């Protein structure tokens, strides 16, 4: 098919044309016969701080006798100072538009975790809207060329009779407050303005708008802003809870698809078969169209998408330059590598992903803004940079958002045939992937050891609208060799194996998630924007084969509609019920779900009736069959009945009392842990560090306290909290702030931290037998405050890790935390954090008179022999024990004698998991100079009193992606009272 291509040089040339000649371009001329709403127009100009921040597209508002302007709801124009509307007010206005204009239709697209509505508004000529269903039927065929047998002639006819859908989303990041009002006014313009270019837009495409993506966070942000306006001159809290679970990371959920907002947006995008998903953000002056971004580009997108990014991005900049608006650029330093961003839902589903960053003030105040040199510098891609000092208003921000959107939608409307052709071609090439570029499929082992995590992976793929199948009989296929240049080898895949075929419309997202990633250490991009690795095959701890041989597609297989149906089986006969421990995400939840049942955890592996059971398997009694069956189904677990109880050591398991503790510094990272616990069905009390400071006897209430990561904070930050030299900052539900407690906890003042009383209470909790689970910065906190004797953070030297999937090795395989796991487990490492362990506590860095020998002193013989000084009889030296990187240095009698810093053997830290050797550490992403962290400990069980402090250097519960390491946390909780060292006789 002929492709329309806009040459990049032409785009660049257009940006160099005199601004005056382009600003008068008749393409954007308004209808001279349409009256202007003069009051509204006057307010636009009043609130715009400089004329150069206003374009001819938005320096007026057309009047209508029947359609209300945003002023009807807002009381002023969009972008007016000192006011932010709630989502409900925004929706009220869109529904006013719908009731007053046949060009607007409003739909509910879903709800948030807290039950708030999400909407989308479709705007076009009435004829297009009335025939949207027929148009969607045509777009459906273009999105799946299998339906037309890949007939390009039929595709041309469908394209000729179809019109595209351009989907705009706003305010996924709640402190970025300008998009809802900008989109209210944009919707009015699209519905009312009779400017020829807007009439052309309306008659050639549907513009779909979701004005508020993170609705829960929007309402809380408005609450905070209202408190700020009611308390002038006072500090007010940052937005601590955005969504119910996470904050900024809601724009990193496009892989795991865990959040309701992500699912609702993708379902809307695909149900409308839209061609573009354009997400609005506000963190860069004055407008960064990161459509073009920077390298490296995602390795799994169709090359056509990269062309479309360049075409749309550079054209958009050229148009904005023609209006004389400074500070607009498209290159920037945002690498387009990770597919985790909301906009990337389109890029992974054969559409076009786009994102604007405009300049927001975090509210509706008009402020003097002082930019950094990095922000106002002039460079090759930003010849007209932002001003270094500027008085900035929310109206300025709205002007930029609308001007850029109107100009880019206008361009899109004039090239709809071209973009629909590309949409069809990308869909066609996705289905042709096995023969065009490979691979042919991914085969996922679906045996008893992996079934629970397989179900979790398939659920995630289903949420991506990926087709999944299962072999109905054994199949043989060629798989690539392990190393480059190795010949393919033949492999048999048994019946039941899960197959994700690549001959389907959304093969690219499946390929991107299941494949491995490699970021070269010497890549020109030295500052990765986000994670460099994310392989779900590894992070879900599964056996997945990437198959390049198309013969696999001929094997007999059936569609998997409901992944949950793959598990929940109860087989065998007898009175003893066993649920094997295979590192599942839901084994702990079973203890809570089967109330009244009795549980025993096995302490060793055992074999019975032809089955092998790992240590940590659960023996269940007194569970009614109907309750057991329902629980197994709901939790994706399998169980086996045995004729007799196994002869294996066990200990009783009861439902632990859990607290999940947060700070008032940040709640996002721990929010992923709350999501995991809620999804798995593990109940907990949600407390803050302030709660711990007030409760002297935490052990009487809790068996386990989970102190999940905060976000790169220090022990001092956790203890001291926010400086208290100004006013208290409340986070609680009031008449003025009715939405604040919906997201979680409340307090009269967010400033106080844990304090030293709270620290003492945590010490007492652990000493009395409690389990404290820490991770990353909270693990550092535990080390720094004496909660983890003998543990320190290992220096990382020049090792370079940026959100990388790394291989690890279990050291203490008989520890209950390791139950159900094989020797290795992949982990997500944010920055290469690792631990050292020691058999002593106390000061380090004392005076060193001479460096210690690692093997033996210089002298005769080999490294395995002793030196023998002449003129006397040889005396055998104490052997020098060279410890491994994960081990504590062994102490001799000289070092132990009268040394109170020596930790008794039963209290010494126990290494559970360590990094693999440097040559085999990397599984996906960026790893450079791994030697300083290779083989170092990353999960350590420290002992204090009769309790334990579990420290993770990796984050085992992260973004809904690290399913394979959830079991480490849940195993520890399940066995919280069986983690103590066996007593070891100490050398005297």
Tab-separated table of N, CA and C in Angstrom, residues 13 18 33 100 155 277 301 324 365 415 517 522 551 554 588 610 622 625 652 680 726 748 781 826 888 981:
chain	number	residue	atom	x	y	z
A	13	UNK	N	12.242	22.628	8.206
A	13	UNK	CA	12.215	23.862	7.439
A	13	UNK	C	11.026	24.710	7.843
A	18	UNK	N	9.360	32.424	8.920
A	18	UNK	CA	9.055	33.557	9.801
A	18	UNK	C	7.767	33.314	10.566
A	33	UNK	N	-17.784	35.149	10.906
A	33	UNK	CA	-19.219	35.354	11.101
A	33	UNK	C	-19.726	34.785	12.421
A	100	UNK	N	-26.512	19.581	25.525
A	100	UNK	CA	-26.771	20.791	24.747
A	100	UNK	C	-26.222	20.738	23.335
A	155	UNK	N	-8.883	-3.914	2.641
A	155	UNK	CA	-8.403	-2.946	3.616
A	155	UNK	C	-8.483	-1.530	3.061
A	277	UNK	N	-3.181	7.314	21.510
A	277	UNK	CA	-3.409	7.584	22.934
A	277	UNK	C	-2.440	8.685	23.325
A	301	UNK	N	8.658	-2.344	19.259
A	301	UNK	CA	7.643	-1.598	18.522
A	301	UNK	C	7.891	-1.717	17.020
A	324	UNK	N	4.713	31.563	17.668
A	324	UNK	CA	5.585	32.413	18.459
A	324	UNK	C	5.633	32.051	19.923
A	365	UNK	N	-2.399	28.592	41.642
A	365	UNK	CA	-1.748	29.852	41.983
A	365	UNK	C	-0.927	30.353	40.801
A	415	UNK	N	-4.686	13.964	7.508
A	415	UNK	CA	-3.919	12.801	7.050
A	415	UNK	C	-4.513	11.507	7.606
A	517	UNK	N	15.527	-8.257	28.003
A	517	UNK	CA	15.993	-6.957	27.546
A	517	UNK	C	17.495	-6.848	27.814
A	522	UNK	N	27.648	0.694	27.415
A	522	UNK	CA	28.201	1.854	26.724
A	522	UNK	C	27.190	2.516	25.802
A	551	UNK	N	6.849	-24.036	13.088
A	551	UNK	CA	6.164	-25.326	13.147
A	551	UNK	C	5.308	-25.458	14.403
A	554	UNK	N	1.561	-25.090	14.167
A	554	UNK	CA	0.739	-26.146	13.574
A	554	UNK	C	0.306	-27.187	14.603
A	588	UNK	N	-0.196	-18.192	51.797
A	588	UNK	CA	-0.475	-17.587	53.097
A	588	UNK	C	-1.952	-17.249	53.237
A	610	UNK	N	3.665	-41.059	45.001
A	610	UNK	CA	4.112	-40.638	43.684
A	610	UNK	C	4.284	-39.141	43.507
A	622	UNK	N	-9.719	-30.549	59.196
A	622	UNK	CA	-10.932	-29.846	59.641
A	622	UNK	C	-11.371	-28.767	58.666
A	625	UNK	N	-15.241	-29.732	52.677
A	625	UNK	CA	-14.909	-29.876	51.262
A	625	UNK	C	-15.360	-28.681	50.433
A	652	UNK	N	2.943	-26.203	63.819
A	652	UNK	CA	1.610	-25.628	63.647
A	652	UNK	C	1.711	-24.242	63.034
A	680	UNK	N	-3.850	-10.824	47.136
A	680	UNK	CA	-3.640	-12.202	47.570
A	680	UNK	C	-4.668	-12.634	48.606
A	726	UNK	N	7.535	25.058	61.327
A	726	UNK	CA	6.389	25.855	60.882
A	726	UNK	C	5.089	25.254	61.422
A	748	UNK	N	-3.393	14.253	62.516
A	748	UNK	CA	-3.550	15.686	62.735
A	748	UNK	C	-2.373	16.469	62.196
A	781	UNK	N	17.551	1.579	57.226
A	781	UNK	CA	17.112	2.111	58.519
A	781	UNK	C	17.329	1.089	59.634
A	826	UNK	N	15.035	-15.194	40.023
A	826	UNK	CA	15.327	-13.860	39.501
A	826	UNK	C	14.724	-12.785	40.396
A	888	UNK	N	30.198	-14.239	56.526
A	888	UNK	CA	30.916	-13.496	57.562
A	888	UNK	C	32.325	-14.077	57.726
A	981	UNK	N	17.620	-19.166	64.759
A	981	UNK	CA	18.748	-20.088	64.590
A	981	UNK	C	18.631	-21.233	65.596
